Amino acid sequence: MKRYILIALATALILLCACSKTPEPTEPASEAPSTQPTESEMPTIPPSGSSEPSESQAEPEIRFELTDQRLNVYRNRAEEIWAQVIAKVKNTGDTPMLLEDAPMRVCNAEGKSLAADETVEAFPQIVQPGETGYYYVETYLDTDSTDGLTLELEPKAVAAEAAVNYTIVDSVLSDSRYGGLELVATVRNFTEQDSKHFCIAALLLDADGNLIGMLSDVPFQTIPAGSSSLFELSSYMLPESLKSADVAETRVLAYELMDS
């Protein structure tokens, strides 16, 4: 009998211990660390074409001032009316500029066009900061009256590379026996390259520094590096009243022409 009682008590104790055990809490499953970068960690890639240019890449600023623009009207030997078109342009910026061919138009008092040219040249082509270039051309005017004439000329300029200039050794301006003016000049090429396509221009200035005429030419010959050549310029299209004695300064230039 005692044996049965002991077995019953042992069974009861086992059941009591099993019921008294509390289950251990379950840990939530942790997520594996992500290998993708967060938004703040993503590298920033600037959109193509949107980057700001650096100072070294910025285009140089071209500034200039049209300081003089005038017509000098005269009659030639055939009593036709002609005019010298003169425009003086000063480089007021900090970089050399190339004066491109410019359009001009001469009109009468009613606004009718008497002469037009889309490609008036400048002398010299490349103008250094603080210096001056001149647009100049002689043109026939289709009119019998010189009253109320107006001139329109629009200078054009872009940034320029270094100019290739040649040295004027000496020059002599004189009245031509055939009329007009002529100039003889010796030009020396001190560069290391033969000249290719160059211009010689003589700016004729009066005592006040105003341009009153010009002689120019683009010779077919070249000047070898380190050599000198003699050139003759002449013009019969200048006003007949203009004589060499009226010229206070003859500024002779020789330079390689640039594409404009």
CSV table of N, CA and C in Angstrom, one decimal, residues 154-248:
chain,number,residue,atom,x,y,z
A,154,GLU,N,28.4,99.4,-87.6
A,154,GLU,CA,28.3,98.6,-86.4
A,154,GLU,C,29.6,97.8,-86.2
A,155,PRO,N,30.5,98.2,-85.3
A,155,PRO,CA,31.7,97.5,-85.1
A,155,PRO,C,31.4,96.1,-84.5
A,156,LYS,N,32.3,95.1,-84.9
A,156,LYS,CA,32.2,93.8,-84.3
A,156,LYS,C,33.5,93.4,-83.8
A,157,ALA,N,33.6,92.7,-82.7
A,157,ALA,CA,34.9,92.4,-82.1
A,157,ALA,C,34.7,91.0,-81.3
A,158,VAL,N,35.8,90.2,-81.4
A,158,VAL,CA,35.9,89.0,-80.6
A,158,VAL,C,37.3,88.9,-80.0
A,159,ALA,N,37.4,88.0,-79.0
A,159,ALA,CA,38.7,87.8,-78.4
A,159,ALA,C,39.8,87.4,-79.4
A,160,ALA,N,41.0,87.9,-79.3
A,160,ALA,CA,42.0,87.6,-80.3
A,160,ALA,C,43.2,86.9,-79.7
A,161,GLU,N,43.9,86.2,-80.5
A,161,GLU,CA,45.2,85.6,-80.1
A,161,GLU,C,46.2,86.6,-80.4
A,162,ALA,N,47.5,86.2,-80.1
A,162,ALA,CA,48.6,87.2,-80.2
A,162,ALA,C,48.8,87.6,-81.7
A,163,ALA,N,49.0,88.8,-81.9
A,163,ALA,CA,49.2,89.3,-83.3
A,163,ALA,C,50.6,89.0,-83.8
A,164,VAL,N,50.7,88.8,-85.0
A,164,VAL,CA,52.0,88.7,-85.7
A,164,VAL,C,52.3,89.9,-86.4
A,165,ASN,N,53.2,90.8,-85.9
A,165,ASN,CA,53.5,92.1,-86.5
A,165,ASN,C,54.9,92.1,-87.1
A,166,TYR,N,55.1,92.9,-88.1
A,166,TYR,CA,56.4,93.0,-88.7
A,166,TYR,C,56.8,94.5,-88.5
A,167,THR,N,58.1,94.7,-88.6
A,167,THR,CA,58.7,96.0,-88.2
A,167,THR,C,58.9,96.9,-89.4
A,168,ILE,N,58.5,98.1,-89.3
A,168,ILE,CA,58.7,99.1,-90.3
A,168,ILE,C,60.1,99.7,-90.1
A,169,VAL,N,61.0,99.5,-91.0
A,169,VAL,CA,62.3,100.0,-90.9
A,169,VAL,C,62.4,101.5,-91.2
A,170,ASP,N,61.7,101.9,-92.3
A,170,ASP,CA,61.6,103.3,-92.7
A,170,ASP,C,60.5,103.4,-93.7
A,171,SER,N,60.0,104.6,-93.8
A,171,SER,CA,58.9,104.9,-94.8
A,171,SER,C,58.9,106.4,-95.2
A,172,VAL,N,58.5,106.6,-96.4
A,172,VAL,CA,58.5,108.0,-97.0
A,172,VAL,C,57.2,108.2,-97.7
A,173,LEU,N,56.4,109.2,-97.3
A,173,LEU,CA,55.1,109.6,-97.9
A,173,LEU,C,55.4,110.8,-98.8
A,174,SER,N,54.8,110.7,-100.0
A,174,SER,CA,55.0,111.9,-100.9
A,174,SER,C,53.7,112.0,-101.8
A,175,ASP,N,53.6,113.1,-102.5
A,175,ASP,CA,52.6,113.3,-103.5
A,175,ASP,C,53.0,112.6,-104.8
A,176,SER,N,52.1,111.9,-105.4
A,176,SER,CA,52.4,111.2,-106.6
A,176,SER,C,52.3,112.2,-107.8
A,177,ARG,N,53.2,112.0,-108.8
A,177,ARG,CA,53.2,112.8,-110.0
A,177,ARG,C,51.9,112.5,-110.8
A,178,TYR,N,51.2,111.4,-110.5
A,178,TYR,CA,50.0,111.1,-111.3
A,178,TYR,C,48.8,111.5,-110.5
A,179,GLY,N,49.0,112.1,-109.4
A,179,GLY,CA,47.8,112.5,-108.5
A,179,GLY,C,47.7,111.5,-107.3
A,180,GLY,N,47.2,112.0,-106.2
A,180,GLY,CA,47.0,111.1,-105.1
A,180,GLY,C,48.3,111.1,-104.3
A,181,LEU,N,48.4,110.1,-103.4
A,181,LEU,CA,49.6,110.0,-102.5
A,181,LEU,C,50.2,108.6,-102.8
A,182,GLU,N,51.5,108.5,-102.4
A,182,GLU,CA,52.2,107.2,-102.5
A,182,GLU,C,53.2,107.1,-101.3
A,183,LEU,N,53.5,105.9,-101.0
A,183,LEU,CA,54.3,105.7,-99.8
A,183,LEU,C,55.3,104.5,-100.2
A,184,VAL,N,56.5,104.7,-99.8
A,184,VAL,CA,57.6,103.6,-99.9
A,184,VAL,C,58.0,103.2,-98.5
A,185,ALA,N,57.9,101.9,-98.2
A,185,ALA,CA,58.3,101.5,-96.9
A,185,ALA,C,59.1,100.2,-96.9
A,186,THR,N,60.1,100.1,-96.0
A,186,THR,CA,60.8,98.9,-95.9
A,186,THR,C,60.3,98.1,-94.7
A,187,VAL,N,60.0,96.8,-94.9
A,187,VAL,CA,59.4,96.0,-93.8
A,187,VAL,C,60.3,94.9,-93.5
A,188,ARG,N,60.6,94.7,-92.2
A,188,ARG,CA,61.5,93.6,-91.8
A,188,ARG,C,60.7,92.5,-91.0
A,189,ASN,N,61.0,91.3,-91.3
A,189,ASN,CA,60.4,90.2,-90.6
A,189,ASN,C,61.3,89.6,-89.5
A,190,PHE,N,61.1,90.0,-88.3
A,190,PHE,CA,62.0,89.6,-87.2
A,190,PHE,C,61.5,88.3,-86.6
A,191,THR,N,60.4,87.7,-87.1
A,191,THR,CA,59.9,86.4,-86.5
A,191,THR,C,60.7,85.3,-87.1
A,192,GLU,N,60.4,84.1,-86.6
A,192,GLU,CA,61.1,82.9,-87.1
A,192,GLU,C,60.3,82.2,-88.2
A,193,GLN,N,59.2,82.7,-88.7
A,193,GLN,CA,58.5,82.2,-89.8
A,193,GLN,C,58.4,83.1,-90.9
A,194,ASP,N,58.3,82.6,-92.1
A,194,ASP,CA,58.1,83.4,-93.3
A,194,ASP,C,56.7,84.0,-93.2
A,195,SER,N,56.5,85.2,-93.7
A,195,SER,CA,55.2,85.8,-93.8
A,195,SER,C,54.3,85.0,-94.7
A,196,LYS,N,53.0,85.0,-94.5
A,196,LYS,CA,52.1,84.2,-95.3
A,196,LYS,C,51.1,85.0,-96.0
A,197,HIS,N,50.3,85.7,-95.3
A,197,HIS,CA,49.2,86.5,-95.8
A,197,HIS,C,49.1,87.8,-95.0
A,198,PHE,N,49.8,88.8,-95.4
A,198,PHE,CA,49.9,90.0,-94.5
A,198,PHE,C,49.4,91.2,-95.2
A,199,CYS,N,49.1,92.2,-94.4
A,199,CYS,CA,48.6,93.5,-94.8
A,199,CYS,C,49.6,94.6,-94.4
A,200,ILE,N,49.8,95.6,-95.3
A,200,ILE,CA,50.5,96.8,-95.0
A,200,ILE,C,49.5,98.0,-95.1
A,201,ALA,N,49.5,98.8,-94.0
A,201,ALA,CA,48.5,99.9,-94.0
A,201,ALA,C,49.2,101.1,-93.5
A,202,ALA,N,49.0,102.3,-94.1
A,202,ALA,CA,49.5,103.5,-93.6
A,202,ALA,C,48.4,104.4,-93.2
A,203,LEU,N,48.3,104.7,-91.9
A,203,LEU,CA,47.2,105.6,-91.4
A,203,LEU,C,47.8,107.0,-91.5
A,204,LEU,N,47.0,107.9,-92.1
A,204,LEU,CA,47.4,109.3,-92.3
A,204,LEU,C,46.6,110.1,-91.4
A,205,LEU,N,47.3,110.8,-90.4
A,205,LEU,CA,46.7,111.5,-89.4
A,205,LEU,C,47.0,113.0,-89.5
A,206,ASP,N,46.1,113.9,-89.1
A,206,ASP,CA,46.4,115.3,-89.2
A,206,ASP,C,47.0,115.8,-87.8
A,207,ALA,N,47.1,117.1,-87.7
A,207,ALA,CA,47.8,117.6,-86.5
A,207,ALA,C,47.0,117.3,-85.2
A,208,ASP,N,45.7,117.1,-85.3
A,208,ASP,CA,44.8,116.8,-84.2
A,208,ASP,C,44.7,115.3,-83.9
A,209,GLY,N,45.4,114.5,-84.7
A,209,GLY,CA,45.3,113.1,-84.5
A,209,GLY,C,44.1,112.4,-85.1
A,210,ASN,N,43.4,113.1,-86.0
A,210,ASN,CA,42.3,112.6,-86.7
A,210,ASN,C,42.7,111.9,-88.0
A,211,LEU,N,42.1,110.7,-88.3
A,211,LEU,CA,42.4,110.0,-89.5
A,211,LEU,C,41.8,110.8,-90.7
A,212,ILE,N,42.7,111.1,-91.7
A,212,ILE,CA,42.2,111.8,-92.9
A,212,ILE,C,42.4,111.1,-94.2
A,213,GLY,N,43.0,109.9,-94.1
A,213,GLY,CA,43.2,109.1,-95.3
A,213,GLY,C,44.0,107.8,-94.9
A,214,MET,N,44.0,106.9,-95.9
A,214,MET,CA,44.7,105.6,-95.6
A,214,MET,C,45.2,105.0,-97.0
A,215,LEU,N,46.3,104.4,-96.9
A,215,LEU,CA,46.9,103.6,-98.0
A,215,LEU,C,47.0,102.2,-97.5
A,216,SER,N,46.6,101.2,-98.3
A,216,SER,CA,46.8,99.8,-97.8
A,216,SER,C,47.0,98.9,-99.0
A,217,ASP,N,47.5,97.7,-98.6
A,217,ASP,CA,47.7,96.7,-99.7
A,217,ASP,C,47.9,95.3,-99.0
A,218,VAL,N,47.6,94.3,-99.7
A,218,VAL,CA,47.9,92.9,-99.3
A,218,VAL,C,48.8,92.3,-100.4
A,219,PRO,N,50.1,92.4,-100.2
A,219,PRO,CA,51.0,92.0,-101.3
A,219,PRO,C,51.0,90.5,-101.5
A,220,PHE,N,51.3,90.1,-102.8
A,220,PHE,CA,51.4,88.7,-103.1
A,220,PHE,C,52.7,88.1,-102.7
A,221,GLN,N,53.7,88.9,-102.5
A,221,GLN,CA,55.0,88.4,-102.1
A,221,GLN,C,55.1,88.1,-100.6
A,222,THR,N,56.1,87.4,-100.2
A,222,THR,CA,56.3,87.1,-98.8
A,222,THR,C,57.6,87.7,-98.3
A,223,ILE,N,57.7,87.7,-97.0
A,223,ILE,CA,59.0,88.2,-96.4
A,223,ILE,C,59.6,87.1,-95.7
A,224,PRO,N,60.7,86.5,-96.1
A,224,PRO,CA,61.3,85.4,-95.4
A,224,PRO,C,61.7,85.8,-94.0
A,225,ALA,N,61.7,84.8,-93.1
A,225,ALA,CA,62.1,85.1,-91.7
A,225,ALA,C,63.5,85.7,-91.7
A,226,GLY,N,63.6,86.8,-90.9
A,226,GLY,CA,64.9,87.5,-90.8
A,226,GLY,C,65.3,88.4,-91.9
A,227,SER,N,64.4,88.6,-92.9
A,227,SER,CA,64.7,89.4,-94.1
A,227,SER,C,63.9,90.6,-94.1
A,228,SER,N,64.2,91.5,-95.0
A,228,SER,CA,63.5,92.8,-95.3
A,228,SER,C,63.0,92.9,-96.7
A,229,SER,N,61.9,93.6,-96.9
A,229,SER,CA,61.4,93.8,-98.3
A,229,SER,C,60.9,95.2,-98.4
A,230,LEU,N,61.0,95.7,-99.7
A,230,LEU,CA,60.6,97.1,-100.0
A,230,LEU,C,59.2,97.0,-100.6
A,231,PHE,N,58.3,97.9,-100.2
A,231,PHE,CA,56.9,97.9,-100.7
A,231,PHE,C,56.5,99.4,-101.1
A,232,GLU,N,55.7,99.5,-102.1
A,232,GLU,CA,55.2,100.7,-102.5
A,232,GLU,C,53.7,100.7,-102.5
A,233,LEU,N,53.1,101.7,-101.8
A,233,LEU,CA,51.6,101.9,-101.7
A,233,LEU,C,51.2,103.2,-102.4
A,234,SER,N,50.1,103.2,-103.0
A,234,SER,CA,49.5,104.4,-103.6
A,234,SER,C,48.0,104.3,-103.7
A,235,SER,N,47.4,105.5,-103.8
A,235,SER,CA,46.0,105.6,-103.9
A,235,SER,C,45.6,106.8,-104.7
A,236,TYR,N,44.7,106.6,-105.6
A,236,TYR,CA,44.1,107.7,-106.5
A,236,TYR,C,42.7,108.0,-106.1
A,237,MET,N,42.2,107.3,-105.1
A,237,MET,CA,40.8,107.5,-104.7
A,237,MET,C,40.6,108.4,-103.5
A,238,LEU,N,41.7,108.9,-103.0
A,238,LEU,CA,41.7,109.9,-101.9
A,238,LEU,C,41.2,111.3,-102.4
A,239,PRO,N,40.7,112.1,-101.6
A,239,PRO,CA,40.3,113.5,-102.0
A,239,PRO,C,41.5,114.2,-102.7
A,240,GLU,N,41.2,114.8,-103.8
A,240,GLU,CA,42.3,115.5,-104.5
A,240,GLU,C,42.9,116.6,-103.7
A,241,SER,N,42.2,117.2,-102.8
A,241,SER,CA,42.7,118.2,-101.9
A,241,SER,C,43.7,117.7,-100.9
A,242,LEU,N,43.7,116.4,-100.6
A,242,LEU,CA,44.6,115.9,-99.6
A,242,LEU,C,46.1,115.8,-100.2
A,243,LYS,N,47.0,116.4,-99.5
A,243,LYS,CA,48.4,116.4,-99.9
A,243,LYS,C,49.3,115.9,-98.8
A,244,SER,N,50.5,115.5,-99.1
A,244,SER,CA,51.3,115.0,-98.1
A,244,SER,C,51.6,116.0,-97.0
A,245,ALA,N,51.6,117.3,-97.4
A,245,ALA,CA,51.9,118.4,-96.4
A,245,ALA,C,50.8,118.4,-95.3
A,246,ASP,N,49.6,117.9,-95.6
A,246,ASP,CA,48.5,117.9,-94.7
A,246,ASP,C,48.6,116.8,-93.6
A,247,VAL,N,49.5,115.9,-93.9
A,247,VAL,CA,49.7,114.7,-93.0
A,247,VAL,C,50.7,115.0,-91.9
A,248,ALA,N,50.3,115.1,-90.7
A,248,ALA,CA,51.2,115.3,-89.6
A,248,ALA,C,51.9,114.1,-89.1
